Amino acid sequence: MTAAAQAAGTPHAPGVWADVVGQDAAVAQFRRAASPEGSLAQAWLITGPPGSGRSTAARAFAATLQCEQGTGCGQCPACRTTLAGTHPDVTVVATDKLSIAKEEVRSLVMTAQRAPATGRHRVLIVEDADRMTAGTFNVLLKSIEEPPPSTVWMLCAPSAEDLAPTIRSRCRLVTLTVPDSDVVAELLRRRDGIEDQLALRAARAAQGHIGLALRYATQEGALGARVESARTLLALRTAGGAVLAAQALVERATAEAKEHADQVALEEKERFLRSAGIDDGRVPPSLRSQMRQLEEDAKRRQTRLVRDVLDRYLLDAHSVLRDVLSRQLATGSELVNVDVTGEIEQAAAHGTGRSTLALLEAVQEARQRIAGNVPPLLAVEALLSRIAVSQR
């Protein structure tokens, strides 16, 4: 075992790579590029399904590039500050709004032109790069084409097709996969101290989505709510029931999104007032436009969060229907939704593989509609009504 592996305590994923699980091929590619013998591209496109760990991999790669030992040891100040988000030469852009604004990318481009202050490289990580618009891609293009010698760009997105062809053709592609549930469960046990059975149950329910698995394992009632949603889905029989279920779901998603968005908006407002030296809450006319911008950002954030919550539900619905199809085709695969095994068996006996496959396609269509700005309630009503009709 190497010294770096011993320091990390995990020989299979030493140092900064300890939390990048189930991605051995990608990690090997990153480490090879960062080594003295490797070829380091100046623009990287890191793709993979939600929850596969794109941003975690990007930060680990950035830490490896900055590492004082050149190995991603995880122990030196450069590694620790990069992973903590405080390294002066590593800039991360993450958004929970509908899109990444041109102004944010212009600021990044200006940062990319500066030489590193203390590290080996100037690293810029754009999480959810697929949220950039066509106009924003144009702002980024020249900096991607001709970056300064020490600048490295890392763009994260679900797939290469989510970015403009002019951007992805100039990046080195690394594709992550969905990690196995057992691997995710082990991460929850090792990193977060989750009890064995709960870690495995949460990982299976999350279907390899690391962040969602952690939410299921740590947020009280999250797994129970998922089970209840599965039972509701499999009990739908009438269009009226589908409409009521859709309304309840969208209302719940809106409430959850509003709670989070309001908290973030309050924190941003407090930071703004502090930075402006305002302690009585009275915003002078010269700063009111900036305050209005914060309010607009909060609205966009809530809209995006509603979509994210609904997409999480639709992915859960997809897993339930996939379990039904598995039983209908007698694949022998282990169920994801073991808590509703009886209901799944009943649905499998009632329907056919062909009809269930059509419902799985309908779930994907609903996800695409919501992502394409169709009113969420209409998209969810249409899907649940179709499921209800098929289960009569």
PDB file of C-alpha atoms in Angstrom, residues 130-231:
ATOM      1  CA  ASP A 130     -26.087  22.330 -18.746  1.00  0.00           C
ATOM      2  CA  ARG A 131     -27.942  25.294 -17.209  1.00  0.00           C
ATOM      3  CA  MET A 132     -26.002  27.710 -19.383  1.00  0.00           C
ATOM      4  CA  THR A 133     -27.954  29.196 -22.270  1.00  0.00           C
ATOM      5  CA  ALA A 134     -26.764  29.357 -25.881  1.00  0.00           C
ATOM      6  CA  GLY A 135     -25.702  32.974 -25.392  1.00  0.00           C
ATOM      7  CA  THR A 136     -23.763  32.039 -22.275  1.00  0.00           C
ATOM      8  CA  PHE A 137     -21.918  29.304 -24.171  1.00  0.00           C
ATOM      9  CA  ASN A 138     -20.745  31.967 -26.623  1.00  0.00           C
ATOM     10  CA  VAL A 139     -19.314  34.021 -23.756  1.00  0.00           C
ATOM     11  CA  LEU A 140     -17.379  30.979 -22.555  1.00  0.00           C
ATOM     12  CA  LEU A 141     -16.168  29.687 -25.921  1.00  0.00           C
ATOM     13  CA  LYS A 142     -13.053  31.809 -26.491  1.00  0.00           C
ATOM     14  CA  SER A 143     -11.745  31.182 -22.974  1.00  0.00           C
ATOM     15  CA  ILE A 144     -12.203  27.440 -23.489  1.00  0.00           C
ATOM     16  CA  GLU A 145     -10.472  27.625 -26.879  1.00  0.00           C
ATOM     17  CA  GLU A 146      -7.467  29.684 -25.789  1.00  0.00           C
ATOM     18  CA  PRO A 147      -7.026  29.529 -22.008  1.00  0.00           C
ATOM     19  CA  PRO A 148      -3.873  30.860 -20.341  1.00  0.00           C
ATOM     20  CA  PRO A 149      -1.221  28.158 -19.812  1.00  0.00           C
ATOM     21  CA  SER A 150      -2.056  27.542 -16.139  1.00  0.00           C
ATOM     22  CA  THR A 151      -5.870  27.619 -16.429  1.00  0.00           C
ATOM     23  CA  VAL A 152      -7.971  24.439 -16.256  1.00  0.00           C
ATOM     24  CA  TRP A 153     -11.741  24.443 -16.879  1.00  0.00           C
ATOM     25  CA  MET A 154     -14.012  21.690 -15.529  1.00  0.00           C
ATOM     26  CA  LEU A 155     -17.613  21.634 -16.757  1.00  0.00           C
ATOM     27  CA  CYS A 156     -20.091  19.231 -15.128  1.00  0.00           C
ATOM     28  CA  ALA A 157     -23.303  18.108 -16.841  1.00  0.00           C
ATOM     29  CA  PRO A 158     -25.577  15.044 -17.053  1.00  0.00           C
ATOM     30  CA  SER A 159     -24.481  14.310 -20.633  1.00  0.00           C
ATOM     31  CA  ALA A 160     -22.260  15.753 -23.337  1.00  0.00           C
ATOM     32  CA  GLU A 161     -25.337  16.520 -25.446  1.00  0.00           C
ATOM     33  CA  ASP A 162     -26.462  19.040 -22.805  1.00  0.00           C
ATOM     34  CA  LEU A 163     -23.703  21.414 -23.918  1.00  0.00           C
ATOM     35  CA  ALA A 164     -23.244  23.229 -27.204  1.00  0.00           C
ATOM     36  CA  PRO A 165     -21.217  21.230 -29.771  1.00  0.00           C
ATOM     37  CA  THR A 166     -18.665  24.049 -29.959  1.00  0.00           C
ATOM     38  CA  ILE A 167     -17.997  23.672 -26.232  1.00  0.00           C
ATOM     39  CA  ARG A 168     -17.962  19.888 -25.874  1.00  0.00           C
ATOM     40  CA  SER A 169     -15.695  19.436 -28.908  1.00  0.00           C
ATOM     41  CA  ARG A 170     -13.017  21.443 -27.100  1.00  0.00           C
ATOM     42  CA  CYS A 171     -13.175  19.445 -23.857  1.00  0.00           C
ATOM     43  CA  ARG A 172     -11.765  16.108 -22.804  1.00  0.00           C
ATOM     44  CA  LEU A 173     -14.728  13.943 -21.836  1.00  0.00           C
ATOM     45  CA  VAL A 174     -14.888  11.845 -18.667  1.00  0.00           C
ATOM     46  CA  THR A 175     -18.074   9.878 -18.090  1.00  0.00           C
ATOM     47  CA  LEU A 176     -19.178   8.724 -14.651  1.00  0.00           C
ATOM     48  CA  THR A 177     -21.624   5.892 -14.034  1.00  0.00           C
ATOM     49  CA  VAL A 178     -24.261   5.207 -11.393  1.00  0.00           C
ATOM     50  CA  PRO A 179     -22.422   3.531  -8.494  1.00  0.00           C
ATOM     51  CA  ASP A 180     -23.759   0.264  -7.092  1.00  0.00           C
ATOM     52  CA  SER A 181     -25.991   0.496  -4.037  1.00  0.00           C
ATOM     53  CA  ASP A 182     -23.516  -1.521  -1.972  1.00  0.00           C
ATOM     54  CA  VAL A 183     -20.761   0.975  -2.768  1.00  0.00           C
ATOM     55  CA  VAL A 184     -22.979   3.931  -1.821  1.00  0.00           C
ATOM     56  CA  ALA A 185     -24.012   2.195   1.399  1.00  0.00           C
ATOM     57  CA  GLU A 186     -20.370   1.665   2.310  1.00  0.00           C
ATOM     58  CA  LEU A 187     -19.698   5.376   1.732  1.00  0.00           C
ATOM     59  CA  LEU A 188     -22.592   6.312   4.031  1.00  0.00           C
ATOM     60  CA  ARG A 189     -21.241   3.992   6.722  1.00  0.00           C
ATOM     61  CA  ARG A 190     -17.646   5.151   6.429  1.00  0.00           C
ATOM     62  CA  ARG A 191     -18.112   8.872   5.824  1.00  0.00           C
ATOM     63  CA  ASP A 192     -21.355   9.655   7.632  1.00  0.00           C
ATOM     64  CA  GLY A 193     -21.531   7.011  10.335  1.00  0.00           C
ATOM     65  CA  ILE A 194     -24.871   5.605   9.148  1.00  0.00           C
ATOM     66  CA  GLU A 195     -25.942   2.266  10.639  1.00  0.00           C
ATOM     67  CA  ASP A 196     -25.487  -0.704   8.282  1.00  0.00           C
ATOM     68  CA  GLN A 197     -29.104  -1.626   7.546  1.00  0.00           C
ATOM     69  CA  LEU A 198     -30.268   1.975   7.196  1.00  0.00           C
ATOM     70  CA  ALA A 199     -27.325   2.775   4.912  1.00  0.00           C
ATOM     71  CA  LEU A 200     -28.157  -0.140   2.608  1.00  0.00           C
ATOM     72  CA  ARG A 201     -31.889   0.611   2.612  1.00  0.00           C
ATOM     73  CA  ALA A 202     -31.258   4.287   1.817  1.00  0.00           C
ATOM     74  CA  ALA A 203     -28.743   3.456  -0.926  1.00  0.00           C
ATOM     75  CA  ARG A 204     -31.116   1.022  -2.631  1.00  0.00           C
ATOM     76  CA  ALA A 205     -34.004   3.469  -2.444  1.00  0.00           C
ATOM     77  CA  ALA A 206     -31.798   6.185  -3.951  1.00  0.00           C
ATOM     78  CA  GLN A 207     -30.731   3.863  -6.788  1.00  0.00           C
ATOM     79  CA  GLY A 208     -27.108   4.933  -6.608  1.00  0.00           C
ATOM     80  CA  HIS A 209     -27.781   8.670  -6.151  1.00  0.00           C
ATOM     81  CA  ILE A 210     -25.294   9.538  -3.401  1.00  0.00           C
ATOM     82  CA  GLY A 211     -26.843  12.822  -2.269  1.00  0.00           C
ATOM     83  CA  LEU A 212     -30.344  11.366  -2.221  1.00  0.00           C
ATOM     84  CA  ALA A 213     -29.140   8.312  -0.286  1.00  0.00           C
ATOM     85  CA  LEU A 214     -27.700  10.614   2.378  1.00  0.00           C
ATOM     86  CA  ARG A 215     -31.011  12.495   2.539  1.00  0.00           C
ATOM     87  CA  TYR A 216     -32.964   9.262   2.999  1.00  0.00           C
ATOM     88  CA  ALA A 217     -30.571   8.108   5.717  1.00  0.00           C
ATOM     89  CA  THR A 218     -30.485  11.352   7.708  1.00  0.00           C
ATOM     90  CA  GLN A 219     -33.764  13.200   7.150  1.00  0.00           C
ATOM     91  CA  GLU A 220     -36.486  11.935   9.439  1.00  0.00           C
ATOM     92  CA  GLY A 221     -39.497  10.638   7.555  1.00  0.00           C
ATOM     93  CA  ALA A 222     -37.887  10.782   4.108  1.00  0.00           C
ATOM     94  CA  LEU A 223     -37.917   7.026   3.523  1.00  0.00           C
ATOM     95  CA  GLY A 224     -41.425   6.726   4.949  1.00  0.00           C
ATOM     96  CA  ALA A 225     -42.708   9.447   2.628  1.00  0.00           C
ATOM     97  CA  ARG A 226     -41.175   7.617  -0.321  1.00  0.00           C
ATOM     98  CA  VAL A 227     -42.943   4.384   0.646  1.00  0.00           C
ATOM     99  CA  GLU A 228     -46.250   6.222   1.036  1.00  0.00           C
ATOM    100  CA  SER A 229     -45.844   7.817  -2.400  1.00  0.00           C
ATOM    101  CA  ALA A 230     -45.229   4.386  -3.917  1.00  0.00           C
ATOM    102  CA  ARG A 231     -48.389   3.006  -2.307  1.00  0.00           C
TER     103      ARG A 231
END
